[in-house]
Structures are given as structure tokens and as C-alpha cells.
Short mmCIF file of C-alpha atoms and ligand atoms in Angstrom, two decimals:
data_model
loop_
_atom_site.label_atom_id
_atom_site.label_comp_id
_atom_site.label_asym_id
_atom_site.label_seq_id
_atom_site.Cartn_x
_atom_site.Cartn_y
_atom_site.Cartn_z
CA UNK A 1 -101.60 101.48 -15.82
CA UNK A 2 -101.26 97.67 -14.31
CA UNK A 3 -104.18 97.34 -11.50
CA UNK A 4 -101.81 96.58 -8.12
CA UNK A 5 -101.14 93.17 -7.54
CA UNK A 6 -103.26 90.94 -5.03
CA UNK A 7 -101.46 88.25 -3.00
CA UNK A 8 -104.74 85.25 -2.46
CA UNK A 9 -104.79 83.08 0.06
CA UNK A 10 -107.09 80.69 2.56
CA UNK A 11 -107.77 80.81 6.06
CA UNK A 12 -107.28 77.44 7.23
CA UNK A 13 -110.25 77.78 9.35
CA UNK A 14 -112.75 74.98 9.52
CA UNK A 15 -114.90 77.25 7.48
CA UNK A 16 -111.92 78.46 5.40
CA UNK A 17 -112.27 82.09 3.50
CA UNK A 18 -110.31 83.53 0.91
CA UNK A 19 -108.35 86.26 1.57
CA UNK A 20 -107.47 89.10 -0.49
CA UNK A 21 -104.60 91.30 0.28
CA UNK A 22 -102.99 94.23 -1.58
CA UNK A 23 -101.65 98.03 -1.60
CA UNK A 24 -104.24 100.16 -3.49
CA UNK A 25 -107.09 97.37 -4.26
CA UNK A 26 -110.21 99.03 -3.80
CA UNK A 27 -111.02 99.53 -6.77
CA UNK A 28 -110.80 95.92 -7.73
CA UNK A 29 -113.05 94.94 -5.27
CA UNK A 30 -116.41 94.85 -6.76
CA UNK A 31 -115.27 92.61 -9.26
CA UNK A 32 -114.38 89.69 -6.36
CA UNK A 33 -117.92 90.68 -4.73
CA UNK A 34 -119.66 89.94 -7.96
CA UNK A 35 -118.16 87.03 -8.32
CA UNK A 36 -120.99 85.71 -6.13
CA UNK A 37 -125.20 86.19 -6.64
CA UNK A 38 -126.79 89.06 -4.30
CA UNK A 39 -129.18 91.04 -4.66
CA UNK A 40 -127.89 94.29 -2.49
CA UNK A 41 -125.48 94.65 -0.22
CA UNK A 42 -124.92 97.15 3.30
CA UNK A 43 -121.90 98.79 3.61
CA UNK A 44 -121.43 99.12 7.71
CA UNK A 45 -118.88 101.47 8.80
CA UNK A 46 -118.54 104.47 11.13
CA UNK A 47 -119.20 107.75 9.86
CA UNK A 48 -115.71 108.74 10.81
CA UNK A 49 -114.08 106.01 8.63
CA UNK A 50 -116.58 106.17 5.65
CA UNK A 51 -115.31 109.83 5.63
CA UNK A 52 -111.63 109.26 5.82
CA UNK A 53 -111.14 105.90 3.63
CA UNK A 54 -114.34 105.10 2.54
CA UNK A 55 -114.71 106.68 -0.33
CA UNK A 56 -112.44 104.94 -2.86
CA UNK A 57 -114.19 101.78 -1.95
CA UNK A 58 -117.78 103.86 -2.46
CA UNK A 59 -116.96 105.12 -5.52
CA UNK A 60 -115.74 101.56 -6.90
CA UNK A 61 -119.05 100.16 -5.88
CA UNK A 62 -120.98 102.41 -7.22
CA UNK A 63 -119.24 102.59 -10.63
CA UNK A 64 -120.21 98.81 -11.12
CA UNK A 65 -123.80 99.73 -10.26
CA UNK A 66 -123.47 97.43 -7.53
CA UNK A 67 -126.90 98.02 -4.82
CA UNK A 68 -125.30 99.34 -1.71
CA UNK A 69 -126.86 100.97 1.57
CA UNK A 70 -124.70 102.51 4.40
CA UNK A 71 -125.21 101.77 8.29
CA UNK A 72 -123.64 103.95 10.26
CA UNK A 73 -122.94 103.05 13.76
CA UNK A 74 -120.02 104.72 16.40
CA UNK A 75 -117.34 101.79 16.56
CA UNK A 76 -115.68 102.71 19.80
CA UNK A 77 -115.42 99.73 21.98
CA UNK A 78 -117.95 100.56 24.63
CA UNK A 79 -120.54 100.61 22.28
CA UNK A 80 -119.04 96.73 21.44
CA UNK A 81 -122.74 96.02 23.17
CA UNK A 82 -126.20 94.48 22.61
CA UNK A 83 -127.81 97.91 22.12
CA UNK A 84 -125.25 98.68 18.69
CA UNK A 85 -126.24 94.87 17.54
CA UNK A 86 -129.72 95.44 17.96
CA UNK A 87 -129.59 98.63 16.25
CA UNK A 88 -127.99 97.27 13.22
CA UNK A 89 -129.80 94.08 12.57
CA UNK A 90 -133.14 96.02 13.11
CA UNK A 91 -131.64 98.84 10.45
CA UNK A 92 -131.22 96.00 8.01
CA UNK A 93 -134.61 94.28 8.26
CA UNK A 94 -136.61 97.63 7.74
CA UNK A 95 -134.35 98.87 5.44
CA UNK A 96 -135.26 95.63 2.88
CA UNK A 97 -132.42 93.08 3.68
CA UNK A 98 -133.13 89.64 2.29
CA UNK A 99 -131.65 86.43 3.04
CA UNK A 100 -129.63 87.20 -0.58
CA UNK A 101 -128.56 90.74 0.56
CA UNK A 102 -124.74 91.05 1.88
CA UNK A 103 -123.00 92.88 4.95
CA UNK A 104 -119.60 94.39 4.41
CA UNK A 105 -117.76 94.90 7.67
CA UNK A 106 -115.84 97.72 6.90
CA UNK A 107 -113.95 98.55 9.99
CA UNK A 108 -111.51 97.81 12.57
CA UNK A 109 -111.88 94.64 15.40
CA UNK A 110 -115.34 96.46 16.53
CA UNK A 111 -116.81 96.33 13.57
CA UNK A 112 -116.09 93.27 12.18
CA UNK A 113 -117.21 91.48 15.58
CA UNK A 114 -120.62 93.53 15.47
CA UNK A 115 -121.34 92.95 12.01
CA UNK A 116 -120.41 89.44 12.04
CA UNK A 117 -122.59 88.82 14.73
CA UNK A 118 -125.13 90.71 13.18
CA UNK A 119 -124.78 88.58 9.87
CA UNK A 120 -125.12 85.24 12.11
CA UNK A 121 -128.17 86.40 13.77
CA UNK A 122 -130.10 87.90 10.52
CA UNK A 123 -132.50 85.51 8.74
CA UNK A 124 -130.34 82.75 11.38
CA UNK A 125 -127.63 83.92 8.88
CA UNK A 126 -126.96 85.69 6.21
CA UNK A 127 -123.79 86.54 3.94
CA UNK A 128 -120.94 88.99 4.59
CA UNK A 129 -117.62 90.24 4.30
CA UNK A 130 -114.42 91.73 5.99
CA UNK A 131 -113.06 94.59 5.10
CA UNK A 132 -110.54 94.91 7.86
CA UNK A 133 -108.83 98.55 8.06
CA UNK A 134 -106.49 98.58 11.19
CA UNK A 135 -103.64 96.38 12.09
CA UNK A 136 -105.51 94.11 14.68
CA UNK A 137 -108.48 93.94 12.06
CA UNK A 138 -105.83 92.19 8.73
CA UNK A 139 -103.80 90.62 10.69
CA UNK A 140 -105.26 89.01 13.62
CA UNK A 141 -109.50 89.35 14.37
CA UNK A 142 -111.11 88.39 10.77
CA UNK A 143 -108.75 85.39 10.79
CA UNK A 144 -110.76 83.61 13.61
CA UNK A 145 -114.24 83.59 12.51
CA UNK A 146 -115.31 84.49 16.28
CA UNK A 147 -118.08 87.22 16.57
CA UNK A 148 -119.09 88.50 19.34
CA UNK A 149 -119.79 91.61 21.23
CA UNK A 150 -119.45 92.78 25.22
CA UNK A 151 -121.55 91.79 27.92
CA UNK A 152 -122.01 93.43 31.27
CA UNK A 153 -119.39 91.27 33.04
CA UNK A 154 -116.55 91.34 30.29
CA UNK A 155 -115.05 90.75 26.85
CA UNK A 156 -116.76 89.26 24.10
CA UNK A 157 -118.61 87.12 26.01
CA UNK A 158 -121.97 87.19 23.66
CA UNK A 159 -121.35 84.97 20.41
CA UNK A 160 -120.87 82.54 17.27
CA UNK A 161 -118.29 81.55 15.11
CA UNK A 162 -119.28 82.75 11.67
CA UNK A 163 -117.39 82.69 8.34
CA UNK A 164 -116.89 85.42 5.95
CA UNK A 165 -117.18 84.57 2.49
CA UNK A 166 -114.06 86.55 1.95
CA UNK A 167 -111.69 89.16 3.43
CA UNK A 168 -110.40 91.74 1.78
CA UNK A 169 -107.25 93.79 3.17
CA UNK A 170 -105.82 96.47 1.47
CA UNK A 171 -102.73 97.87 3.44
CA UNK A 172 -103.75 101.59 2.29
CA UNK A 173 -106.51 101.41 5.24
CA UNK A 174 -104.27 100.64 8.29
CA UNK A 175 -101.24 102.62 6.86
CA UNK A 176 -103.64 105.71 8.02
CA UNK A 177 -104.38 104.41 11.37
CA UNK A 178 -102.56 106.40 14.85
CA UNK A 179 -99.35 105.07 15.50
CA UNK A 180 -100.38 104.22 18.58
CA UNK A 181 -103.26 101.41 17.02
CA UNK A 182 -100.61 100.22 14.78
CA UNK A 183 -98.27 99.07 17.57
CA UNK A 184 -101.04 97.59 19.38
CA UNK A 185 -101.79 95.60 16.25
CA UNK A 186 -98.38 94.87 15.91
CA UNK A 187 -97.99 93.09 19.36
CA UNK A 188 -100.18 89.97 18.34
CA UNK A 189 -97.60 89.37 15.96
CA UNK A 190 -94.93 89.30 18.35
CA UNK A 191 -96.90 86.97 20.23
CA UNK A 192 -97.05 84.53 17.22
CA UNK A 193 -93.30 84.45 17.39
CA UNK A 194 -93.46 83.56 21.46
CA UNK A 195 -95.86 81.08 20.54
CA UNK A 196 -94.41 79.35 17.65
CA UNK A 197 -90.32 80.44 16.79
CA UNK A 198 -87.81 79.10 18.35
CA UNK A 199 -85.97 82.00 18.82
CA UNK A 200 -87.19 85.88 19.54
CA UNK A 201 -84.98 86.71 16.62
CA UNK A 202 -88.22 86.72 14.13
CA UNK A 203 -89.57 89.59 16.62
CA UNK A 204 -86.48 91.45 16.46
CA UNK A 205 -86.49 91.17 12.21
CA UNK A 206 -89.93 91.82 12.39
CA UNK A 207 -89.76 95.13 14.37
CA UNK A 208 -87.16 95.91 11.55
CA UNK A 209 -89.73 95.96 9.19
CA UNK A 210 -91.59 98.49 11.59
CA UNK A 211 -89.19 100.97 11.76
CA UNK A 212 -89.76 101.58 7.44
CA UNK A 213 -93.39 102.95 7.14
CA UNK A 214 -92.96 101.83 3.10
CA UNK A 215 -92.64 98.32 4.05
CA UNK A 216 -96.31 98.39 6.08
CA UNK A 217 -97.56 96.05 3.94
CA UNK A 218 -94.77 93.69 3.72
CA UNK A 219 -95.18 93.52 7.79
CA UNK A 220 -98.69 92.82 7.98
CA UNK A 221 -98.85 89.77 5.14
CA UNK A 222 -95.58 88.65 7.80
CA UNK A 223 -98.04 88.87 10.36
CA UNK A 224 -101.28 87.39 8.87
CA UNK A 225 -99.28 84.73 7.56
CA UNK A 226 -97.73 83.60 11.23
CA UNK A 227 -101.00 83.58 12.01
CA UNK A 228 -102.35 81.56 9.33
CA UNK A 229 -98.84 78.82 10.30
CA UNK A 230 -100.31 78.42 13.75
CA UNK A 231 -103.96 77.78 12.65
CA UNK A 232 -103.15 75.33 9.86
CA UNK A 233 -102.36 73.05 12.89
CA UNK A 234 -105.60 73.26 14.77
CA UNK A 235 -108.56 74.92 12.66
CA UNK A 236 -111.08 74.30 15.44
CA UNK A 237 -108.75 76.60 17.52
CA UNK A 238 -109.68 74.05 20.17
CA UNK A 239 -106.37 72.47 21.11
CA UNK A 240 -102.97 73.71 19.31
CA UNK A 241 -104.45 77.01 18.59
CA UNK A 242 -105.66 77.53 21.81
CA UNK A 243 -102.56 78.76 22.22
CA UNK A 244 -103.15 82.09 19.80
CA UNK A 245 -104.78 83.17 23.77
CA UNK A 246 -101.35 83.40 24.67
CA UNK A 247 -101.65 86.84 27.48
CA UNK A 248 -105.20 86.97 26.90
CA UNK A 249 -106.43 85.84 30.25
CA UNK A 250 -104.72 88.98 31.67
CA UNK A 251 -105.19 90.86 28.84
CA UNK A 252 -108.79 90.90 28.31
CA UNK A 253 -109.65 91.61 31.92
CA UNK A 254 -107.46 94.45 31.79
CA UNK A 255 -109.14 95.25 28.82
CA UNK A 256 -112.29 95.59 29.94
CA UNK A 257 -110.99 96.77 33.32
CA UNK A 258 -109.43 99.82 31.80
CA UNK A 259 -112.85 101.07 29.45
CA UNK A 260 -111.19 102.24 26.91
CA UNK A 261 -107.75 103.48 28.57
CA UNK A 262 -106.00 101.00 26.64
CA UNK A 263 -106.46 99.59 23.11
CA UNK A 264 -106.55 96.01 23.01
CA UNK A 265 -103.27 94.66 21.89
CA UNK A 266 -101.56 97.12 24.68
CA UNK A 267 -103.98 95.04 27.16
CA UNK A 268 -102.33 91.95 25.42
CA UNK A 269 -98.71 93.33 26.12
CA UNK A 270 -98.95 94.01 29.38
CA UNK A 271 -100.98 90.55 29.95
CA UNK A 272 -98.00 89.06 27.82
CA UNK A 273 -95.65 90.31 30.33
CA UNK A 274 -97.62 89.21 33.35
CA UNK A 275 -98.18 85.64 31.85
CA UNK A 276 -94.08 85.74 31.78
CA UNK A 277 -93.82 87.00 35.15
CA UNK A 278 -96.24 84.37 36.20
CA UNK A 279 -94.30 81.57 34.01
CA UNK A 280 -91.17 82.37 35.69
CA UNK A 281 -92.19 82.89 39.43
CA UNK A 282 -93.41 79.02 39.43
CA UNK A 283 -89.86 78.22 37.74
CA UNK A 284 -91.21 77.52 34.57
CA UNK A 285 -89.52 80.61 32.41
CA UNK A 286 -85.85 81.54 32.66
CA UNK A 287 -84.63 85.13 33.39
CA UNK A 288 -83.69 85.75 30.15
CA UNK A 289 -86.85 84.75 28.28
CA UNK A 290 -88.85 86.62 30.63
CA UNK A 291 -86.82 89.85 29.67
CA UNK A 292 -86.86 88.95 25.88
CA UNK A 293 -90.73 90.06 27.05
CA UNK A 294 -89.98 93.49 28.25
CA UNK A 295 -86.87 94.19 25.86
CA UNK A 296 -88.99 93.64 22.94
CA UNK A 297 -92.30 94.63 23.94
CA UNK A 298 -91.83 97.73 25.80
CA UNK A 299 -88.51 98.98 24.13
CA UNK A 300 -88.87 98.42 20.68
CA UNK A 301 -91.97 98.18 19.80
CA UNK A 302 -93.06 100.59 22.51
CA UNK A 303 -96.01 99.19 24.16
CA UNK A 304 -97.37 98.96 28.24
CA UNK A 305 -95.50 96.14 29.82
CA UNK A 306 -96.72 96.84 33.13
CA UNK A 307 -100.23 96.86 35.24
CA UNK A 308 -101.32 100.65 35.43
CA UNK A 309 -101.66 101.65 39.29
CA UNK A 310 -105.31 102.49 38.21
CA UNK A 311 -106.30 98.40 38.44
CA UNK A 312 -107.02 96.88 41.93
CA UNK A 313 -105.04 93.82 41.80
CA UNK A 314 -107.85 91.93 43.34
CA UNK A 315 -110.62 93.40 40.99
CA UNK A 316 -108.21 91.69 38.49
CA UNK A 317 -108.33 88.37 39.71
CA UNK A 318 -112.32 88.54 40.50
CA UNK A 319 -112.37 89.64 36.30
CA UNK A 320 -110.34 86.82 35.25
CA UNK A 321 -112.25 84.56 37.11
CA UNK A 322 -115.25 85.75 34.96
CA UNK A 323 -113.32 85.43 31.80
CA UNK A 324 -115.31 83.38 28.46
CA UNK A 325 -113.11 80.86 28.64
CA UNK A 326 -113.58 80.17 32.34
CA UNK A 327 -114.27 76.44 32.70
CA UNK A 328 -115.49 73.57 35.72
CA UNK A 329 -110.81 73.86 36.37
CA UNK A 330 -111.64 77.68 37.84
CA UNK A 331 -108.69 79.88 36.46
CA UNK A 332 -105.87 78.81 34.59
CA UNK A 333 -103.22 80.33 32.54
CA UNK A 334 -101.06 79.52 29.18
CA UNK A 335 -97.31 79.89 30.05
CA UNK A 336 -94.54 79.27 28.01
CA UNK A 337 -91.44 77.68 28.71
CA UNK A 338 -89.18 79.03 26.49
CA UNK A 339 -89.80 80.76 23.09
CA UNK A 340 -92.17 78.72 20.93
CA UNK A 341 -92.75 75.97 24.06
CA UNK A 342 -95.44 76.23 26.30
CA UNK A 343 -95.27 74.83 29.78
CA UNK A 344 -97.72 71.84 30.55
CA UNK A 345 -99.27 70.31 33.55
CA UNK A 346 -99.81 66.14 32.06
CA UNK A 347 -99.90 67.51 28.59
CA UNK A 348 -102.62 69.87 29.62
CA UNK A 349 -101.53 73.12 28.30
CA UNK A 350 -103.68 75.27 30.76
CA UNK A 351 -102.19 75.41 33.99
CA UNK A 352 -103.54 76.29 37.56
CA UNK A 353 -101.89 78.69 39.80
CA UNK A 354 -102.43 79.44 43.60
CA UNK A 355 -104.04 82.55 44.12
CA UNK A 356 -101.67 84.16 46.42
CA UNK A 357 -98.87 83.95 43.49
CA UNK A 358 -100.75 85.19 41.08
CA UNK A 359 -101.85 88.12 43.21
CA UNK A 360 -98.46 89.12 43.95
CA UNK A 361 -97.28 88.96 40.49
CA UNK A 362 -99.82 91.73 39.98
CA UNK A 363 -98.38 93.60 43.15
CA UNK A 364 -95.05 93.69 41.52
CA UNK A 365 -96.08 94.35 38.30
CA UNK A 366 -98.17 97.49 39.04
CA UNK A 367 -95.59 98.70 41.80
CA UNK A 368 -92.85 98.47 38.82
CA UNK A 369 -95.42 100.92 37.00
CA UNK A 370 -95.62 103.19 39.55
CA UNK A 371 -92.01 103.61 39.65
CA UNK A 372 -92.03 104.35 36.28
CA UNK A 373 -94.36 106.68 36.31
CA UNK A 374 -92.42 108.09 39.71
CA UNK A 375 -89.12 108.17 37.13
CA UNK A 376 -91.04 110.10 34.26
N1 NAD B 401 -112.70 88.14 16.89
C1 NAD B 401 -111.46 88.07 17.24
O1 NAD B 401 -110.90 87.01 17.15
C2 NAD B 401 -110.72 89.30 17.72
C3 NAD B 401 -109.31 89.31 17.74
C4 NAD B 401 -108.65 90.49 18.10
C5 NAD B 401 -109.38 91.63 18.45
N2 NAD B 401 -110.74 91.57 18.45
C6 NAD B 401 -111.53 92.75 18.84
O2 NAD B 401 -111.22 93.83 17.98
C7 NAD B 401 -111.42 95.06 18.69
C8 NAD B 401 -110.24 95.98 18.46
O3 NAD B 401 -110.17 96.20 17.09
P1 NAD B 401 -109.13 97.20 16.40
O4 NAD B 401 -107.88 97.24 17.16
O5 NAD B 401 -109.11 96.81 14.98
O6 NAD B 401 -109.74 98.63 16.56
P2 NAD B 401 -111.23 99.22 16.65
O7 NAD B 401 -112.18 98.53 15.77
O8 NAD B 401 -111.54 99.32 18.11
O9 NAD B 401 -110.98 100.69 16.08
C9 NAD B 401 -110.24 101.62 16.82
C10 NAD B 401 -110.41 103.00 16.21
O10 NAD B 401 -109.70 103.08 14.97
C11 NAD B 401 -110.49 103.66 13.98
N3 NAD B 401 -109.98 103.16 12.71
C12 NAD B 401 -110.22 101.97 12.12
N4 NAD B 401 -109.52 101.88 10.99
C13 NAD B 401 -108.83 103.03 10.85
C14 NAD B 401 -107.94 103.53 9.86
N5 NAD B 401 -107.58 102.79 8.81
N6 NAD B 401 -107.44 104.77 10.01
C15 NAD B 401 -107.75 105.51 11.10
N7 NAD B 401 -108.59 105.09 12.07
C16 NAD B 401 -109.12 103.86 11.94
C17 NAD B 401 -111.89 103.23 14.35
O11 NAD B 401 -112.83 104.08 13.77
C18 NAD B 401 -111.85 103.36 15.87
O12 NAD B 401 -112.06 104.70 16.25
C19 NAD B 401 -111.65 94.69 20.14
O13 NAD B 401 -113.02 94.76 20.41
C20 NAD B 401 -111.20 93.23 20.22
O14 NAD B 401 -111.87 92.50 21.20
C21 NAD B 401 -111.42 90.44 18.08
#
């Protein structure tokens, strides 16, 4: 029987990585990971998802006699934190890790960020690889190189960029995930056509490919490679990329405002929303583009487009104000213009905005929830 084909590419990072995508490829994978000198490696997972797709993987390692240790750790996002890191890089010094030995992240966003970090701090570095399993994980978070985990005042705010030596996606992992992860995952690709199309009609013919569950994998090489289109301009993600944060000022601090409530592209969708709301209340975004948001967001792909009445405006604001990215400017915001054109102060794509607008922006947005929930 022919093994399933694998569609190779590069991340056009500054520390680029190959990536490996297919339907079905876990049993090729051992081959790729021998194609480079180790001398073990540590598989680290959850116990839930070494249970549910781990095996095939597993068993494909273990047929090539490959050395391979599991660390278990609980991958929900609260434990995103200093005490999981610790735990891990601690597990892999006394269980015999060398500077040759090899991490495989196999997980979603969580566990790629923790064991990427982990890898970074090890030996001051050490060797390891993605094997992203949800939506988010393919298409958007091993694509960056960031690692990081949560601190006590928000969002990946403890750090390094680290490279992978290679990512491998196979589109049977995330084609178990809930429906509800999926769509989150699926938002950041709708944000890559805000970002960069000129038109919302790539959203629309993306969503298309939503609606078929056979053509999962067809969507998320779509998605990976938008991705990829926008970071070939700006590998440093310093400038042109920068703009990949599209929503993520709001986003993120609603994020870590809502522990765990919502999943982290839904946090992104409703920040999305806000950023439009935002965009056009300074007359920088028409009408129409600002309900190309909502249309496409909340009723096709499904996803929150509004601030849940459970968020203090004002506790909001004080979170974005402690956001990573905070700089010596206090808080500004990416807005677009229209679809694919982001609204500039002097060519400065980060723009300021007066407090009392941007607090009432979040009025209007969480008293539209409310009546929604009042309607349901
Ligand atoms: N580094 C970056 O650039 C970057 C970018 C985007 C997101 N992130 C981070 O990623 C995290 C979110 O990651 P995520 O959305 O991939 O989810 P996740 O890692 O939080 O996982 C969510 C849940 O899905 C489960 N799961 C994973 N794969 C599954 C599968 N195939 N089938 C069934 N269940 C599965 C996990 O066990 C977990 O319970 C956040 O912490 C976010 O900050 C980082």
C-alpha cells in the first residue's frame, strides 16, 4: 500500500524549520527524526492525548527501536505556569537527558509553548520538535518560534524565541479535536485574510471548506500557508508581521481574564470584533467592513463576537495595559482600514486611543452581549 503523501515546506522564520504535513503520517515519522544524531528522545504529552492519539505515533517509534521516555504533564491552560516548566525540565535532567537527547512536543498550543520553553532552558538549549495536534497548534502557534508560558499578571509573558528542528502535522490529530477547538483554531485564519486579502471573499471560500469535515486537511495547509505568506515578509515578526497580533491586545486580556471560559482563538474573535469596533468609532473602518467582522465571525464560523457581561470593562483596560507587548507609547492598538490595510498614525502601525473611547467600545460591546443572552 503507497505510505500517504507528505506536502514539505519551510517556515520562513529567521530560524526557518521544515515542516511536515500529511493525513495518516505517523508512521513515517521516525524515519524524518532519524534523519538527525540523538541519543534518546522524550515524548511530552498529556496522559489524555497519549491515550487517545498517541499511540500510532508510540508504536512507530518504538518499531524503529528509537530510545523514547514519556513526560506526562496536564496541558490545560492554567497550568501554562512556572510550576509545569519546572516540573518538566527537572523530569528530564533526573531522568538522564543529555545535551544530544530530543523533546517532542506532542500537543496542542500548551504544550508546544511549555516544552519549547523547556527545550530553551535545558543545558541553555537543547533539541526538539512539534508535533502540533489541534487546529491553533498546525496552523498558527509552532509557526512563530515564541515559547513561553503564563505569569501572574497575564499571557505568555515568561519567554524565548526557540526553533524547532522540524514540525510535523498530521491532520488525523486535529480532525479528533471538539468542534468547538476547531473553530477557535479556525478564526486565526480568518484573521490572515483581514490582515492580508483584499477582499473577505477568501474567508467566505475558506469557511466553505469548513462546512466538509473530509476536506480538514485541505483547510488547515490553506491556513498554515496564509500564515507562512504573511511571515515571508517580515521573519523577525518585528515590523510587517507584527501585524499577525491583529485582535490580540483585546484578545489576550480577555484571555486571561476569562481562566479558561474561553479558548483562545474565541478570545481572538471577540478581540477581532472589538479592534473593528474600535477602528470604526475613530472613523477609521467603514460600516460595512466592520460587519464583514460579525457576519463572518459570529455567523458562519460560529464564534463569540461580543465581551461576555462576566468582564469589568475597566479590569479590561487595567489588563491590556499590562499586556507583553506594552511599551514606553502606554497602550496602543492595530486597526485596519479596510480588508488587508491597516490604519497608521505617520506610518506607525500601532495607534493610540483615548481611554474614554476605548472604554465605551467595551460598554457597547458587552451590553450587545447581554442582549443576546436576554434574546436566547
Ligand atoms: N506561541 C505562539 O505563537 C502561540 C500562538 C497561538 C496560540 N498559542 C498558545 O496556544 C495555547 C492554545 O493552544 P490550543 O488551542 O492548541 O489548545 P491547548 O493546547 O490549550 O489544548 C486544548 C485541549 O485540547 C486537547 N487536545 C489537543 N489535541 C487534541 C486532539 N487532537 N483531539 C482532542 N483533544 C485534543 C488538549 O489535551 C487540551 O485539553 C494557548 O496557551 C495560546 O496562548 C501560542
Amino acid at each position: 500500500m503507497p505510505l500517504p503523501a507528505i506536502t514539505t515546506f519551510d517556515t520562513p522564520l529567521q530560524t526557518p524549520s521544515p515542516y511536515f504535513f500529511g493525513s495518516g503520517i505517523a508512521g513515517q515519522f521516525p524515519e524524518y527524526l532519524n534523519r538527525r544524531e540523538f541519543d534518546r528522545c522524550f515524548l511530552v504529552t498529556s496522559p489524555k492525548l497519549l491515550q487517545l492519539i498517541g499511540q500510532p505515533l508510540l508504536k512507530a517509534i518504538d518499531a524503529a527501536a528509537v530510545r523514547c521516555n514519556t513526560v506526562l504533564i496536564d496541558d490545560a491552560e492554567r497550568n501554562k505556569d512556572w510550576d509545569t516548566l519546572r516540573t518538566v525540565c527537572e523530569e528530564l535532567t533526573a531522568r538522564g537527558a543529555t545535551r544530544d537527547s530530543v523533546l517532542l512536543a506532542f500537543g496542542g498550543g500548551v504544550i508546544g509553548n511549555v516544552t519549547g520553553l523547556a527545550a530553551a532552558l535545558v543545558y541553555r538549549g537543547i533539541r526538539f520538535v512539534h508535533v502540533p495536534t489541534t487546529v491553533t497548534a498546525q496552523t498558527d502557534s509552532t509557526l512563530s518560534n515564541k515559547q513561553a508560558i503564563n505569569g501572574a499578571m497575564g499571557k505568555n509573558q515568561f519567554g524565548v524565541y526557540h526553533a524547532p528542528l522540524f514540525i510535523w502535522a498530521d491532520a488525523d490529530y486535529p480532525a479528533r479535536e471538539p468542534v468547538r477547538q476547531q473553530k477557535a483554531g479556525i478564526v486565526e485564519g480568518v484573521k490572515n485574510v483581514f490582515i492580508s486579502q483584499p477582499s473577505t471573499d477568501a474567508a467566505d471560500e475558506m469557511l466553505d471548506l469548513w462546512r466538509n469535515p473530509e476536506r480538514l486537511a485541505e483547510l488547515l495547509l490553506w491556513i498554515t500557508r496564509s500564515k507562512l505568506d504573511i511571515l515571508r515578509q517580515d521573519p523577525t515578526e518585528r515590523a510587517s508581521a507584527l501585524v499577525l497580533e491583529y485582535g490580540h491586545t483585546f484578545g489576550h486580556a480577555i484571555e486571561w481574564l476569562g481562566r479558561g471560559r474561553l479558548l483562545h482563538g474565541e478570545a481572538i474573535s471577540i478581540g477581532m470584533c472589538l479592534a473593528a469596533d474600535l477602528s470604526h468609532a475613530l472613523g477609521h473602518m467603514s460600516a460595512e467592513f466592520r460587519d464583514a467582522h460579525y457576519r463572518i465571525l459570529g455567523q458562519r464560523l460560529g464564534t463569540p463576537t461580543t465581551l461576555p457581561g462576566w468582564i469589568a470593562t475597566e479590569t479590561l483596560y487595567e489588563t491590556m495595559l499590562a499586556d507583553n507587548k506594552r511599551t514606553r507609547k502606554g497602550l496602543r492598538f492595530l486597526l485596519l482600514r479596510r480588508c488587508g490595510e491597516f490604519a497608521d498614525a505617520g506610518g506607525d502601525p500601532l495607534i493610540s486611543a483615548d481611554r474614554s473611547i476605548v472604554l465605551q467600545v467595551l460598554e457597547e460591546s458587552r451590553s450587545r452581549s447581554a442582549e443576546v443572552a436576554v434574546r436566547r
